[in-house]
Amino acid sequence: MIARNPYKVPRTAMEVFEMLPEGTLCQVIDNIIYMSPAPTFEHQEIVAEIHFQILGFVKKENLGKCVQAPLDVFLDDNNAFQPDIVFISNPNLTIVKEGKVRGAPDMVVEVLSQGTKDKDLGKKKMAYERNGVKEYFVVEQKTKKVYSFYLKNNKYETSPKIKSKIISKLLKKTFRF
């Protein structure tokens, strides 16, 4: 009689990702696992300031939930990201299942770290667009300039970069940092 391995052998990057211990700093982008170091102090300072403002507004107006990283967002079978800030509107809260986000948040904010620009403005932007994230903001850490992407007819429209401002059409609010 042949002994069988009682443990499931992972077949995809997503299966490996889901087996990792909580708190592992990595993401799955197009079925490839990318590890990253902890963010810098300056990065976290910017994330905290933006999150504080969005969270305060969302709570005051009872619009949904706003959280900051680390949090796994499973967009589809090949992409699991840990965005810096995620907003999910009340009607969309059904995507939160067993402590994970399984679907497209309404808004995502990423603050660029050294070496993440190409991914954040390339493959991750395309995945957010393809999966229906309504607003996507990318903040340059050094200059605080913001790339703004708004979903219209399943494609992102881009606005000119603005320094230290996130203009959310979805929330009808400008956040300055």
mmCIF file of C-alpha atoms in Angstrom:
data_model
loop_
_atom_site.group_PDB
_atom_site.id
_atom_site.type_symbol
_atom_site.label_atom_id
_atom_site.label_comp_id
_atom_site.label_asym_id
_atom_site.label_seq_id
_atom_site.Cartn_x
_atom_site.Cartn_y
_atom_site.Cartn_z
ATOM 1 C CA MET A 1 0.000 0.000 0.000
ATOM 2 C CA ILE A 2 1.353 3.462 -0.955
ATOM 3 C CA ALA A 3 1.225 6.135 1.736
ATOM 4 C CA ARG A 4 -0.434 9.359 0.599
ATOM 5 C CA ASN A 5 0.697 12.830 1.603
ATOM 6 C CA PRO A 6 -2.056 14.198 3.881
ATOM 7 C CA TYR A 7 -1.058 17.772 3.063
ATOM 8 C CA LYS A 8 -2.351 19.601 0.040
ATOM 9 C CA VAL A 9 0.454 20.486 -2.347
ATOM 10 C CA PRO A 10 0.079 24.047 -3.639
ATOM 11 C CA ARG A 11 -0.278 24.291 -7.417
ATOM 12 C CA THR A 12 -0.441 28.064 -7.909
ATOM 13 C CA ALA A 13 1.176 31.153 -6.466
ATOM 14 C CA MET A 14 -2.193 32.042 -4.910
ATOM 15 C CA GLU A 15 -2.313 28.692 -3.084
ATOM 16 C CA VAL A 16 1.222 29.284 -1.746
ATOM 17 C CA PHE A 17 0.241 32.833 -0.729
ATOM 18 C CA GLU A 18 -2.767 31.593 1.239
ATOM 19 C CA MET A 19 -0.516 29.185 3.165
ATOM 20 C CA LEU A 20 1.886 31.922 4.334
ATOM 21 C CA PRO A 21 1.754 33.078 7.958
ATOM 22 C CA GLU A 22 -0.309 36.152 8.800
ATOM 23 C CA GLY A 23 1.674 39.362 8.430
ATOM 24 C CA THR A 24 3.925 38.150 5.610
ATOM 25 C CA LEU A 25 4.741 41.176 3.459
ATOM 26 C CA CYS A 26 4.086 39.918 -0.022
ATOM 27 C CA GLN A 27 1.593 40.170 -2.856
ATOM 28 C CA VAL A 28 0.537 38.034 -5.791
ATOM 29 C CA ILE A 29 0.607 39.953 -9.062
ATOM 30 C CA ASP A 30 -0.430 38.010 -12.150
ATOM 31 C CA ASN A 31 0.216 34.719 -10.329
ATOM 32 C CA ILE A 32 3.766 35.669 -9.246
ATOM 33 C CA ILE A 33 4.637 36.206 -5.573
ATOM 34 C CA TYR A 34 6.542 39.415 -4.800
ATOM 35 C CA MET A 35 8.110 39.849 -1.375
ATOM 36 C CA SER A 36 8.821 43.292 0.040
ATOM 37 C CA PRO A 37 10.524 44.770 3.087
ATOM 38 C CA ALA A 38 8.578 46.742 5.678
ATOM 39 C CA PRO A 39 7.736 50.278 4.525
ATOM 40 C CA THR A 40 9.857 53.221 5.633
ATOM 41 C CA PHE A 41 8.920 55.622 8.410
ATOM 42 C CA GLU A 42 8.204 58.366 5.843
ATOM 43 C CA HIS A 43 5.972 56.035 3.837
ATOM 44 C CA GLN A 44 3.958 55.098 6.928
ATOM 45 C CA GLU A 45 3.660 58.743 7.962
ATOM 46 C CA ILE A 46 2.009 59.628 4.635
ATOM 47 C CA VAL A 47 -0.257 56.563 4.768
ATOM 48 C CA ALA A 48 -1.336 57.417 8.325
ATOM 49 C CA GLU A 49 -2.159 61.046 7.432
ATOM 50 C CA ILE A 50 -4.243 60.092 4.391
ATOM 51 C CA HIS A 51 -5.967 57.219 6.199
ATOM 52 C CA PHE A 52 -6.807 59.435 9.181
ATOM 53 C CA GLN A 53 -8.550 61.940 6.925
ATOM 54 C CA ILE A 54 -10.457 59.438 4.789
ATOM 55 C CA LEU A 55 -11.430 57.313 7.803
ATOM 56 C CA GLY A 56 -12.708 60.362 9.709
ATOM 57 C CA PHE A 57 -14.872 61.462 6.784
ATOM 58 C CA VAL A 58 -16.180 57.960 6.028
ATOM 59 C CA LYS A 59 -17.113 57.391 9.689
ATOM 60 C CA LYS A 60 -18.724 60.809 10.096
ATOM 61 C CA GLU A 61 -20.866 60.300 6.987
ATOM 62 C CA ASN A 62 -21.426 56.552 7.642
ATOM 63 C CA LEU A 63 -20.316 55.659 4.089
ATOM 64 C CA GLY A 64 -18.636 52.305 4.669
ATOM 65 C CA LYS A 65 -15.276 51.048 5.953
ATOM 66 C CA CYS A 66 -11.757 52.388 5.473
ATOM 67 C CA VAL A 67 -8.697 50.399 6.561
ATOM 68 C CA GLN A 68 -4.962 50.554 6.063
ATOM 69 C CA ALA A 69 -2.352 47.898 5.350
ATOM 70 C CA PRO A 70 -1.614 45.197 5.959
ATOM 71 C CA LEU A 71 -4.828 43.675 4.623
ATOM 72 C CA ASP A 72 -5.128 41.062 1.893
ATOM 73 C CA VAL A 73 -7.318 42.070 -1.045
ATOM 74 C CA PHE A 74 -8.065 39.124 -3.325
ATOM 75 C CA LEU A 75 -9.116 40.677 -6.635
ATOM 76 C CA ASP A 76 -9.285 37.462 -8.656
ATOM 77 C CA ASP A 77 -7.602 34.053 -8.949
ATOM 78 C CA ASN A 78 -4.211 35.559 -9.893
ATOM 79 C CA ASN A 79 -3.996 38.779 -7.849
ATOM 80 C CA ALA A 80 -3.845 39.366 -4.098
ATOM 81 C CA PHE A 81 -2.588 42.787 -3.069
ATOM 82 C CA GLN A 82 -1.909 44.585 0.214
ATOM 83 C CA PRO A 83 -2.856 48.169 -0.663
ATOM 84 C CA ASP A 84 -1.893 50.945 1.735
ATOM 85 C CA ILE A 85 -5.493 52.191 2.109
ATOM 86 C CA VAL A 86 -8.780 50.574 1.103
ATOM 87 C CA PHE A 87 -12.284 52.063 1.145
ATOM 88 C CA ILE A 88 -15.338 49.826 0.768
ATOM 89 C CA SER A 89 -18.762 51.431 0.542
ATOM 90 C CA ASN A 90 -21.687 50.115 2.582
ATOM 91 C CA PRO A 91 -23.408 48.477 -0.433
ATOM 92 C CA ASN A 92 -20.140 46.694 -1.318
ATOM 93 C CA LEU A 93 -19.288 45.371 2.187
ATOM 94 C CA THR A 94 -20.378 41.861 1.164
ATOM 95 C CA ILE A 95 -16.890 41.463 -0.373
ATOM 96 C CA VAL A 96 -15.480 41.241 3.181
ATOM 97 C CA LYS A 97 -15.522 37.526 3.974
ATOM 98 C CA GLU A 98 -13.784 35.793 6.881
ATOM 99 C CA GLY A 99 -11.579 38.817 7.529
ATOM 100 C CA LYS A 100 -10.402 39.112 3.924
ATOM 101 C CA VAL A 101 -11.468 41.321 1.046
ATOM 102 C CA ARG A 102 -12.573 39.096 -1.810
ATOM 103 C CA GLY A 103 -13.438 41.425 -4.658
ATOM 104 C CA ALA A 104 -12.849 44.996 -5.753
ATOM 105 C CA PRO A 105 -12.834 47.726 -3.109
ATOM 106 C CA ASP A 106 -14.401 51.012 -4.184
ATOM 107 C CA MET A 107 -11.191 53.009 -3.663
ATOM 108 C CA VAL A 108 -7.522 52.132 -3.219
ATOM 109 C CA VAL A 109 -4.600 54.380 -2.262
ATOM 110 C CA GLU A 110 -0.979 53.278 -2.720
ATOM 111 C CA VAL A 111 2.042 55.259 -1.546
ATOM 112 C CA LEU A 112 5.057 54.465 -3.695
ATOM 113 C CA SER A 113 8.038 52.847 -2.042
ATOM 114 C CA GLN A 114 11.450 52.417 -3.570
ATOM 115 C CA GLY A 115 11.037 49.924 -6.371
ATOM 116 C CA THR A 116 7.199 49.739 -6.456
ATOM 117 C CA LYS A 117 6.423 52.423 -9.040
ATOM 118 C CA ASP A 118 6.468 50.109 -12.065
ATOM 119 C CA LYS A 119 4.201 47.550 -10.373
ATOM 120 C CA ASP A 120 1.809 50.114 -8.846
ATOM 121 C CA LEU A 121 1.407 52.044 -12.105
ATOM 122 C CA GLY A 122 1.636 48.970 -14.332
ATOM 123 C CA LYS A 123 0.337 45.498 -13.532
ATOM 124 C CA LYS A 124 -1.462 46.460 -10.318
ATOM 125 C CA LYS A 125 -3.202 49.405 -11.995
ATOM 126 C CA MET A 126 -4.348 47.114 -14.807
ATOM 127 C CA ALA A 127 -5.655 44.548 -12.290
ATOM 128 C CA TYR A 128 -7.528 47.219 -10.333
ATOM 129 C CA GLU A 129 -9.031 48.545 -13.563
ATOM 130 C CA ARG A 130 -9.962 45.094 -14.891
ATOM 131 C CA ASN A 131 -11.609 44.145 -11.576
ATOM 132 C CA GLY A 132 -13.638 47.352 -11.195
ATOM 133 C CA VAL A 133 -11.906 49.460 -8.523
ATOM 134 C CA LYS A 134 -13.712 52.786 -9.038
ATOM 135 C CA GLU A 135 -10.881 55.068 -7.866
ATOM 136 C CA TYR A 136 -7.174 54.399 -7.627
ATOM 137 C CA PHE A 137 -4.710 56.924 -6.237
ATOM 138 C CA VAL A 138 -0.928 56.552 -6.263
ATOM 139 C CA VAL A 139 1.124 58.963 -4.145
ATOM 140 C CA GLU A 140 4.804 59.672 -4.822
ATOM 141 C CA GLN A 141 6.508 59.482 -1.447
ATOM 142 C CA LYS A 142 9.153 62.163 -2.039
ATOM 143 C CA THR A 143 7.125 64.791 -3.929
ATOM 144 C CA LYS A 144 3.645 63.916 -2.562
ATOM 145 C CA LYS A 145 2.285 64.207 -6.105
ATOM 146 C CA VAL A 146 -0.826 62.116 -6.673
ATOM 147 C CA TYR A 147 -1.694 60.079 -9.761
ATOM 148 C CA SER A 148 -5.513 59.855 -9.936
ATOM 149 C CA PHE A 149 -7.379 57.169 -11.859
ATOM 150 C CA TYR A 150 -11.172 57.158 -12.157
ATOM 151 C CA LEU A 151 -13.062 54.210 -13.634
ATOM 152 C CA LYS A 152 -15.397 55.179 -16.463
ATOM 153 C CA ASN A 153 -16.848 52.609 -18.880
ATOM 154 C CA ASN A 154 -14.495 49.955 -17.440
ATOM 155 C CA LYS A 155 -11.377 52.027 -18.270
ATOM 156 C CA TYR A 156 -9.352 54.374 -16.108
ATOM 157 C CA GLU A 157 -9.363 58.044 -16.969
ATOM 158 C CA THR A 158 -6.310 59.879 -15.699
ATOM 159 C CA SER A 159 -6.176 63.343 -14.199
ATOM 160 C CA PRO A 160 -3.073 65.553 -14.059
ATOM 161 C CA LYS A 161 -0.861 64.925 -11.025
ATOM 162 C CA ILE A 162 -1.667 67.215 -8.083
ATOM 163 C CA LYS A 163 0.579 67.759 -5.073
ATOM 164 C CA SER A 164 -0.720 66.700 -1.646
ATOM 165 C CA LYS A 165 -4.364 66.264 -2.701
ATOM 166 C CA ILE A 166 -6.575 63.272 -3.259
ATOM 167 C CA ILE A 167 -9.740 64.319 -5.042
ATOM 168 C CA SER A 168 -12.343 61.599 -4.623
ATOM 169 C CA LYS A 169 -15.266 61.882 -7.003
ATOM 170 C CA LEU A 170 -16.800 58.850 -5.339
ATOM 171 C CA LEU A 171 -16.788 60.458 -1.873
ATOM 172 C CA LYS A 172 -17.240 63.983 -3.292
ATOM 173 C CA LYS A 173 -14.389 65.162 -1.081
ATOM 174 C CA THR A 174 -10.833 66.452 -1.388
ATOM 175 C CA PHE A 175 -8.290 65.173 1.129
ATOM 176 C CA ARG A 176 -5.178 67.319 1.684
ATOM 177 C CA PHE A 177 -2.030 65.973 3.268
#
